[in-house]
Amino acid sequence: MSTLALGVIGNCTIAALIDPAAALVWGCFPRLDGDAVFPALLDGGGADAPAQADGRFALTLIDQSQSEQSYLPNTAILRTVLRDSHGGAVEITDFCPRFALFERIYRPPTIVRRVRPLAGRPRLRIQLRPRFDQGRLAPEITRGSNHIRYVGPAQTLRLTTNAPISYVLEERPFLLDRPVDLLLGDDESLEAGIELTARDLFERTHDHWRNWVRSLSIPFEWQEAVIRAAITLKLCQFEETGAIVAALTTSIPEAPDTERTWDYRFCWLRDAYFVIHALNRLGGTRMMEDYLRFIGDVVEDAADGSLRPVYGITREAALDESVVPHLAGYRGMGPVRIGNQAHLQIQNDVYGAVVLASTHAFFDRRMTRPGDGALFEQLERLGARAVALFDQPDAGPWELRGSAAVHTFPAVMCWAACDRLAKIARRLGRDDRAAHWRGAADRLHGIIRERAWNPEIGSFVSTFDGSEMDATLLLLHEVDFLAADDPRFAATVEAVAKTLRNGDFLFRYVAADDFGRPRTAFVICVFWYIDALAALGRRQEARDLFETVLAHRTPLGLLSEDIDPRSGELWGNFPQTYSMVGLINCAMRLSHPWEEAF
């Protein structure tokens, strides 16, 4: 049975998922949200699919009996060792080239697979079966002396290799008695020999990632987990524009046999604050600045101050959702969706998310493009929208499709927009605007305190004048709406845990929605709970729970969107940016300081 125990490789242009048997089962070209030319993960079988299945790039060791998989330390380079039942073994090294070249980052849409024998007489079968038009079309195939071209209606992929071309085309096993290299990417000829090119790309990419990790500010404890989360977060960035996608996949269901299948290869503005906060803690200044540039371009586009919840990675506003009928789905659990209808929803928290994220530009002196009066005026337009919309119905933070209400979290985020604008204005010496926004923030704060507090429950609740709970209430201190020592915060944390906690994890909410009652926990929610426990001074309890959550990562240290709290199985799109951000934030908050380490 296929699982999400997958390795991720990428270079901030493309990314791919590789299973423990070294089959590449998901990958889009020529960018993160592009055509799924390797859709095997969503074609019903995953690792269990028959050998002749399309939509994969498999390197199969004949009579394989074991596999071992790990990342080269502090890199996005994946190493898989396959062993057969006769004492043979091969090593497969997978990566996407990424390094500095001519004063810019070289990150072509290319996958490099290096294979070398380790022991015995291993026999290898290479099966390269890309598809086009989201897996619907088989390519036209042509060959050259050392390459194979896979021609589709909109793009052509070229495999350049020193493996026997005929054996690759015929998928015929051969004795691996020497190393071979496979380079898959644009239809371009190499400028040097195959082995020399592959080795050079490997060495430069290896050095690049090691140097990138060296620049991070990491905690004393849980360093390996934080480094892997940081690298994974970086792989979810489309560096050309600065956008960060919510995940690298589409349509991995939130729970088995459910229609909760969504396309997450887009950039949600709600995530902006949390991602920026994590990057700031890590010292990932360049990545943070690139992401702020993307957000700034979105704000520039919004002439009337109106924002959508989600944008494409080049700021596409229309992300119309459709179903791909010819793909069966993960483990046959469709539908497979392309696009996301959330782009049409009203989600009022986006105004606060953008203002909170942009606040860093005014206060972080490391920025090469600091915030100025012009940016402040743009953000004021968002603030005006926040004031107008804070008490208006919307789809809420969980993007409910069939209902609308005045949700507490969006209202709080609208308050946060006013609060930060007041602080920015004071920073800029604009006392008149500081007074204006402080007055607006105080007014919103009072209304939210009255309307979102349920005295019968003794807690803040999900909607104005409501009674239901949701996990975003754990963030009331995180965004500075309530002080950590405010008894209302402690009471709300207890109420959320009582209602939403299931084992070691928390549901987003438990009330029925458009698709029934949720059946899996949302991973980021337990990280919010851990942060809340730490803020309340329950530090050891928070540390113990954090260790428990870390034990549920995949063998390669990754997390998806959702988890079954009973079985511990991961569900939902993978790897999930939100989850990796939550891990980073908790580790940075909970780790003992370096000064106390020795």
C-alpha positions as a printed Julia matrix, in Angstrom:
598×3 Matrix{Float64}:
   0.0     0.0     0.0
   1.37    3.39   -0.99
   2.04    5.91    1.77
   3.43    9.41    2.13
   6.83    8.11    3.2
   8.31    9.93    0.21
  11.51   11.86   -0.37
  11.35   15.38   -1.77
  13.89   16.86   -4.15
  13.73   20.25   -5.83
  15.45   23.52   -6.6
  12.75   26.24   -6.2
  11.72   25.85   -9.85
  10.5    22.24   -9.84
  10.13   19.5    -7.23
   9.58   15.75   -7.28
   8.56   13.0    -4.86
  10.46    9.7    -4.77
   9.27    6.57   -3.02
  11.47    4.22   -0.92
  12.04    1.97   -3.96
  13.53    4.91   -5.91
  10.5     5.45   -8.17
   9.76    9.07   -8.95
   5.97    9.12   -8.51
   5.11   12.83   -8.6
   6.63   15.74  -10.46
   5.42   18.78  -12.41
   7.18   20.58  -15.27
   8.33   23.2   -16.01
   7.51   24.68  -12.57
   5.95   23.74   -9.23
   2.37   24.21  -10.44
   2.97   22.93  -13.95
   1.81   19.89  -15.89
   1.93   16.76  -13.73
   4.07   14.73  -16.12
   4.71   12.18  -13.36
   1.24   11.66  -11.82
   1.63    8.04  -10.66
   0.98    9.01   -7.03
  -2.53   10.04   -8.06
  -3.2     7.23  -10.51
  -4.59    4.71   -8.1
  -1.65    2.53   -7.17
   1.37    4.47   -6.01
   4.09    2.01   -5.05
   1.7    -0.9    -5.65
   1.08   -0.07   -9.29
   2.17   -2.68  -11.84
   5.63   -2.36  -13.3
   4.28   -1.17  -16.64
   2.33    1.71  -15.09
   2.78    5.11  -16.68
   3.48    8.41  -15.01
   6.65    7.41  -13.16
  10.42    7.32  -13.47
  11.41    4.04  -11.81
  14.88    2.63  -11.25
  14.07   -0.96  -10.34
  16.58   -3.38   -8.87
  15.69   -6.89  -10.0
  14.85   -9.15   -7.04
  15.02   -6.21   -4.65
  14.74   -7.21   -1.01
  15.65   -4.1     0.95
  15.79   -0.33    0.62
  17.34    2.43    2.72
  16.76    6.12    2.18
  18.27    9.28    3.65
  19.27   12.8     2.75
  22.88   13.76    2.47
  23.34   15.86    5.63
  22.15   19.46    5.36
  21.11   19.14    1.71
  18.1    18.45   -0.51
  19.99   15.54   -2.12
  18.31   12.16   -1.6
  20.27    8.91   -1.35
  18.53    5.56   -1.83
  20.31    2.21   -1.42
  18.57   -0.83   -2.9
  19.67   -4.4    -2.09
  18.67   -7.58   -3.89
  18.27  -11.13   -2.59
  21.58  -12.21   -4.18
  23.91   -9.8    -2.36
  23.76   -7.07   -4.98
  23.32   -3.4    -4.06
  23.06   -0.08   -5.85
  23.13    3.53   -4.69
  20.84    6.11   -6.32
  21.47    9.81   -5.71
  18.67   12.17   -6.73
  18.67   15.97   -6.84
  17.68   19.04   -8.82
  20.63   21.32   -9.65
  20.79   24.53   -7.65
  23.8    26.8    -7.11
  25.17   30.28   -7.72
  26.28   30.93  -11.3
  27.14   34.31  -12.83
  25.88   36.15   -9.73
  22.46   34.51   -9.81
  20.98   31.17   -8.77
  21.05   28.49  -11.46
  17.92   26.33  -10.97
  16.89   24.7   -14.25
  13.83   22.4   -14.48
  16.1    19.36  -14.39
  16.27   16.14  -12.38
  19.59   14.34  -12.03
  19.7    10.65  -11.06
  23.14    9.13  -10.42
  23.31    5.33  -10.08
  26.35    3.31   -9.03
  26.83   -0.36   -8.07
  27.87   -1.01   -4.48
  28.08   -4.81   -4.24
  27.51   -8.04   -6.14
  26.09   -8.14   -9.65
  22.97   -5.96   -9.49
  20.61   -5.86  -12.46
  18.72   -2.63  -13.07
  15.61   -1.78  -15.09
  15.02    1.87  -16.05
  11.39    2.77  -16.72
  10.8     6.35  -17.79
   7.15    6.93  -18.64
   6.16   10.59  -18.5
   2.68   11.7   -19.48
   1.38   15.08  -20.61
  -1.8    17.1   -20.08
  -2.07   16.06  -16.4
  -1.38   12.42  -17.27
  -3.87   12.17  -20.13
  -1.51   11.96  -23.12
   1.36    9.61  -23.91
   4.36   11.4   -25.42
   5.82   10.97  -28.85
   9.24    9.38  -28.36
  12.34    9.95  -30.46
  15.92    8.89  -29.78
  19.43   10.1   -30.38
  22.85    8.66  -29.72
  22.78    9.5   -26.0
  19.34   10.92  -25.44
  15.62   10.23  -25.66
  13.09   12.97  -26.36
   9.56   12.82  -24.92
   7.48   15.21  -27.0
   4.17   16.6   -25.74
   1.79   19.24  -27.06
   3.23   22.05  -24.91
   6.7    20.91  -23.85
   9.41   18.39  -24.59
  11.52   16.55  -22.04
  14.93   15.16  -22.87
  16.67   12.33  -21.06
  20.43   12.44  -21.55
  22.22    9.38  -20.23
  25.24    7.12  -20.5
  23.04    4.11  -19.77
  22.24    1.93  -22.81
  19.57    3.88  -24.7
  17.98    0.76  -26.19
  17.64   -0.82  -22.77
  15.95    2.32  -21.47
  13.52    2.41  -24.4
  12.75   -1.31  -24.1
  12.74   -1.24  -20.3
  15.08   -4.21  -20.41
  17.11   -5.12  -17.29
  20.9    -4.9   -17.6
  23.89   -5.65  -15.43
  24.96   -2.49  -13.63
  28.73   -2.97  -13.7
  29.62    0.74  -13.81
  28.03    4.03  -12.7
  25.4     5.61  -14.93
  23.87    9.08  -14.9
  20.45   10.21  -16.05
  19.62   13.89  -16.63
  15.99   14.73  -17.37
  14.94   18.25  -18.26
  14.57   20.75  -21.07
  15.2    19.69  -24.65
  18.76   21.02  -24.7
  22.11   19.39  -25.43
  24.8    19.2   -22.78
  27.89   21.33  -23.21
  30.17   18.7   -21.65
  30.29   14.95  -21.1
  27.43   13.24  -19.29
  29.41   11.93  -16.32
  31.41   15.15  -15.99
  28.23   17.27  -16.11
  26.41   15.12  -13.56
  29.37   15.16  -11.18
  29.81   18.92  -11.49
  26.09   19.57  -10.9
  26.18   17.29   -7.87
  29.22   18.91   -6.28
  27.95   22.45   -6.81
  24.46   21.6    -5.55
  25.86   19.8    -2.52
  28.04   22.78   -1.61
  25.18   25.22   -2.18
  22.82   23.52    0.25
  25.51   23.09    2.89
  26.32   26.78    2.69
  22.64   27.74    2.77
  22.08   25.73    5.95
  25.19   27.26    7.46
  23.57   30.69    7.17
  20.54   29.72    9.28
  20.02   30.57   12.93
  18.96   27.27   14.45
  18.11   26.28   18.04
  20.41   24.23   20.23
  17.93   21.38   20.41
  16.16   19.55   17.56
  18.64   20.86   15.02
  18.23   18.04   12.52
  14.43   18.41   12.55
  14.62   22.18   12.08
  17.18   21.95    9.28
  15.08   19.42    7.38
  11.97   21.54    7.89
  13.82   24.66    6.69
  15.12   22.94    3.55
  11.64   21.58    2.82
  10.12   25.03    3.29
  12.68   26.4     0.85
  11.75   23.71   -1.7
   8.16   24.97   -1.53
   9.24   28.4    -2.78
   8.98   29.38   -6.43
  12.03   31.57   -6.21
  11.51   33.42   -9.48
   8.62   35.38   -7.93
   9.11   34.64   -4.22
   5.78   32.8    -3.86
   5.58   29.9    -1.42
   3.1    27.12   -2.19
   1.03   25.47    0.54
   2.26   22.04   -0.58
   3.87   20.37   -3.59
   0.92   18.12   -4.43
  -2.74   18.2    -5.3
  -5.59   15.96   -4.19
  -4.02   13.82   -1.47
  -7.23   13.33    0.55
  -7.49   14.75    4.06
  -8.87   11.4     5.17
  -9.46    8.03    3.47
 -12.44    7.72    1.15
 -13.42   11.37    1.29
 -13.89   14.03   -1.35
 -11.72   16.45    0.66
  -9.13   16.58   -2.1
  -7.67   19.98   -2.95
  -4.93   21.47   -5.08
  -2.37   23.15   -2.79
   0.23   24.22   -5.36
  -0.67   27.89   -4.83
   0.15   30.7    -2.43
  -2.32   31.44    0.38
  -2.07   34.92    1.89
  -3.22   33.53    5.25
   0.05   31.63    5.47
   2.07   34.81    4.97
   2.36   35.84    8.6
   3.26   32.36    9.85
   5.83   31.73    7.12
   7.47   35.14    7.58
   7.54   34.64   11.34
   9.33   31.3    10.95
  11.81   32.68    8.41
  12.58   35.61   10.68
  13.33   33.27   13.56
  15.59   31.18   11.3
  17.42   34.18    9.93
  16.29   33.27    6.41
  16.47   36.9     5.36
  16.75   36.45    1.59
  13.84   34.0     1.42
  11.78   36.27    3.67
  12.55   39.28    1.5
  11.62   37.4    -1.69
   8.3    36.37   -0.15
   7.62   39.94    0.97
   8.31   41.05   -2.6
   5.64   38.65   -3.84
   3.16   39.93   -1.26
   4.05   43.52   -2.17
   3.26   42.81   -5.82
  -0.1    41.35   -4.8
  -0.86   44.5    -2.81
   0.21   46.67   -5.75
  -2.24   44.8    -7.98
  -5.09   45.43   -5.54
  -5.9    49.0    -6.54
  -9.09   49.07   -4.45
  -7.49   47.23   -1.52
  -9.51   44.05   -2.17
  -7.57   40.79   -1.84
  -8.29   37.2    -2.77
  -7.36   34.46   -0.28
  -5.07   32.6    -2.69
  -3.0    33.42   -5.76
  -1.02   31.47   -8.3
   2.75   31.5    -8.03
   2.98   34.26  -10.63
   0.03   36.11   -9.02
  -2.67   34.54  -11.21
  -5.99   35.53   -9.66
  -8.22   33.05  -11.51
  -7.51   29.5   -10.32
 -10.64   27.82  -11.6
 -11.08   24.35  -10.16
 -11.69   21.31  -12.35
 -11.64   17.54  -11.92
  -9.19   15.32  -13.82
 -11.35   12.28  -14.66
  -8.6    10.03  -16.04
  -6.64    9.94  -12.75
  -8.08    7.64  -10.09
  -6.57    9.52   -7.15
  -4.26    8.62   -4.27
  -4.96    4.91   -3.57
  -7.87    5.3    -5.95
  -9.49    7.94   -3.74
 -10.5    10.72   -6.12
 -11.44   13.17   -7.3
  -8.17   14.66   -8.53
  -8.54   18.43   -8.76
  -6.58   21.08  -10.64
  -7.07   24.66   -9.46
  -8.75   25.77   -6.25
 -12.13   27.41   -5.96
 -11.05   29.14   -2.75
  -9.83   31.99   -4.96
 -13.48   33.09   -5.23
 -14.19   32.97   -1.51
 -14.45   35.88    0.89
 -11.86   35.4     3.65
 -11.45   38.56    5.66
  -8.35   37.47    7.57
  -6.2    38.06    4.48
  -5.94   41.79    5.22
  -4.41   41.18    8.6
  -2.14   38.44    7.28
  -0.62   40.73    4.66
  -0.2    43.69    7.03
   1.37   41.48    9.73
   3.81   39.98    7.23
   4.67   43.36    5.73
   5.35   44.87    9.15
   8.77   43.21    9.1
   9.83   45.49    6.26
   9.54   48.51    8.57
  11.31   47.08   11.6
  13.93   44.6    10.35
  17.11   46.51    9.53
  18.52   43.56    7.56
  16.12   44.26    4.72
  17.68   45.65    1.54
  14.29   47.1     0.57
  12.89   48.57    3.8
   9.31   49.72    4.11
   8.62   53.35    3.3
   5.79   55.84    3.07
   4.57   54.47   -0.24
   4.24   50.93    1.12
   2.53   52.29    4.23
  -0.08   54.02    2.09
  -0.72   50.77    0.22
  -1.16   48.93    3.52
  -3.53   51.62    4.75
  -5.89   50.66    1.92
  -5.87   47.12    3.31
  -6.47   48.51    6.78
  -9.52   50.38    5.56
 -10.87   47.12    4.12
 -10.15   45.37    7.44
 -12.17   47.98    9.36
 -15.07   47.67    6.93
 -15.12   43.87    6.92
 -14.1    42.7    10.4
 -17.72   42.04   11.46
 -18.96   40.77    8.1
 -19.66   37.1     7.24
 -17.01   35.15    5.36
 -15.93   31.57    4.66
 -13.69   31.62    7.72
 -10.12   30.4     8.21
 -11.03   26.86    7.18
 -12.6    27.89    3.86
 -16.08   26.49    4.4
 -17.73   26.16    1.01
 -21.38   25.96    1.95
 -21.84   28.48    4.76
 -20.77   31.91    5.97
 -20.6    33.54    9.41
 -18.78   36.28   11.27
 -15.73   34.28   12.3
 -13.59   35.32   15.26
 -10.19   34.66   13.73
 -10.73   36.89   10.67
 -12.07   39.59   12.98
  -8.96   39.31   15.17
  -6.72   39.48   12.11
  -8.52   42.63   10.98
  -7.82   44.07   14.43
  -4.17   43.04   14.01
  -4.01   44.98   10.72
  -5.07   48.16   12.54
  -2.75   47.47   15.47
   0.32   47.01   13.24
  -0.55   50.01   11.09
  -0.54   52.13   14.25
   2.92   50.83   15.12
   4.22   51.36   11.58
   2.86   54.92   11.53
   4.6    55.66   14.8
   7.82   54.2    13.37
   7.5    56.55   10.38
   6.78   59.56   12.55
   3.19   59.82   11.28
   1.56   60.64   14.61
  -1.79   61.55   13.05
  -2.08   58.18   11.3
  -0.82   56.36   14.39
  -3.64   57.91   16.43
  -6.16   57.02   13.72
  -5.16   53.37   13.57
  -4.81   53.02   17.33
  -8.36   54.3    17.71
  -9.6    51.83   15.08
  -7.74   48.96   16.74
  -9.16   49.78   20.18
 -12.69   49.97   18.8
 -12.39   46.6    17.03
 -10.8    45.02   20.08
 -13.73   46.01   22.26
 -16.33   44.71   19.83
 -14.55   41.4    19.33
 -14.13   40.92   23.1
 -17.86   41.37   23.55
 -19.17   39.44   20.55
 -16.71   36.51   20.46
 -16.67   35.73   24.18
 -19.23   33.17   25.34
 -19.81   33.66   29.1
 -21.68   30.38   29.45
 -18.72   28.41   28.11
 -16.19   30.79   29.65
 -14.17   30.98   26.44
 -13.78   32.78   23.17
 -15.62   30.91   20.42
 -15.34   30.49   16.65
 -18.04   32.96   15.6
 -19.64   36.08   16.96
 -22.43   35.14   19.4
 -21.67   31.46   18.74
 -20.81   28.39   20.8
 -18.52   26.26   18.62
 -14.73   26.03   18.99
 -11.97   26.0    16.39
  -8.21   25.76   16.65
  -7.41   29.3    15.46
  -8.52   30.5    18.92
  -5.16   29.18   20.13
  -3.56   32.1    18.25
  -5.1    34.92   20.27
  -1.84   35.43   22.13
   0.36   34.73   19.1
  -1.03   37.76   17.26
  -1.02   39.86   20.5
  -4.79   40.1    20.84
  -4.56   38.76   24.4
  -1.67   38.77   26.85
  -0.4    35.37   27.93
  -1.4    36.1    31.54
  -4.95   37.12   30.59
  -7.2    34.51   32.26
  -9.43   34.55   29.18
  -6.54   33.17   27.12
  -5.9    30.29   29.52
  -9.61   29.52   29.64
  -9.83   29.5    25.85
  -6.83   27.18   25.51
  -8.45   24.76   27.96
 -11.77   24.9    26.13
 -10.12   24.28   22.77
  -8.18   21.29   24.14
 -11.29   19.84   25.79
 -13.3    20.12   22.58
 -10.78   19.46   19.82
  -7.98   17.33   21.22
  -7.96   13.68   20.17
  -5.01   11.74   21.55
  -1.88   13.73   20.84
  -3.39   15.88   18.08
  -6.09   18.49   17.56
  -8.87   18.79   15.02
  -9.46   22.12   13.31
 -13.08   21.9    14.43
 -15.48   19.06   15.13
 -18.74   20.48   13.81
 -20.05   19.04   10.56
 -19.21   21.01    7.42
 -19.99   20.65    3.71
 -18.5    17.12    3.68
 -19.6    15.86    7.09
 -17.54   15.71   10.27
 -13.74   15.85   10.01
 -12.02   12.51   10.6
  -8.37   13.52   10.77
  -6.47   16.08   12.8
  -4.82   19.11   11.18
  -1.1    18.93   11.99
  -0.5    22.68   12.41
  -3.13   22.8    15.17
  -1.04   20.73   17.58
   1.89   23.08   17.02
  -0.38   26.04   17.83
  -1.42   24.21   20.99
   2.19   23.57   21.94
   3.0    27.26   21.47
   0.0    28.19   23.61
   1.11   25.82   26.38
   4.56   27.4    26.34
   3.07   30.9    26.51
   1.05   29.81   29.57
   4.22   28.62   31.3
   3.44   24.92   30.84
   6.82   24.45   29.2
   7.59   20.84   30.12
   4.16   19.72   28.97
   4.77   21.55   25.7
   8.2    19.95   25.25
   6.87   16.46   25.9
   4.07   16.89   23.38
   6.48   18.36   20.82
   8.71   15.28   21.12
   5.66   13.08   20.59
   4.65   14.96   17.45
   8.18   14.76   16.03
   8.0    10.97   16.32
   5.12   11.01   13.81
   7.19   12.5    11.0
   8.07   10.32    8.03
  11.4     8.46    8.17
  12.89   11.4     6.24
  11.57   13.95    8.73
   8.62   15.37    6.79
   4.97   16.07    7.56
   1.8    16.34    5.52
  -1.31   18.39    6.24
  -3.34   15.89    8.27
  -2.88   12.9    10.52
  -5.11   10.14   11.8
  -4.79   10.57   15.59
  -5.53    6.89   16.16
  -3.2     5.21   13.67
  -0.7     8.03   13.2
  -0.98    7.73    9.41
  -0.36   10.93    7.48
  -2.96   12.26    5.06
  -3.42   15.42    3.04
  -1.13   17.25    0.66
   2.57   16.73    1.1
   4.89   18.12    2.27
   2.77   20.78    3.98
   4.34   24.22    4.43
   2.12   25.0     7.42
   3.28   21.86    9.22
   6.98   22.52    8.64
   6.53   26.15    9.77
   4.82   24.96   12.95
   7.69   22.6    13.68
  10.25   25.38   13.24
   8.35   27.84   15.45
   7.89   25.33   18.27
  11.52   24.23   18.21
  12.75   27.82   18.32
  10.41   28.63   21.2
  11.05   25.52   23.29
  14.76   24.85   22.84
  17.12   25.58   25.68
  19.26   28.59   24.72
  22.78   28.03   23.48
  24.12   29.84   26.55
  22.7    27.1    28.8
  23.83   24.24   26.62
  27.3    23.62   28.02
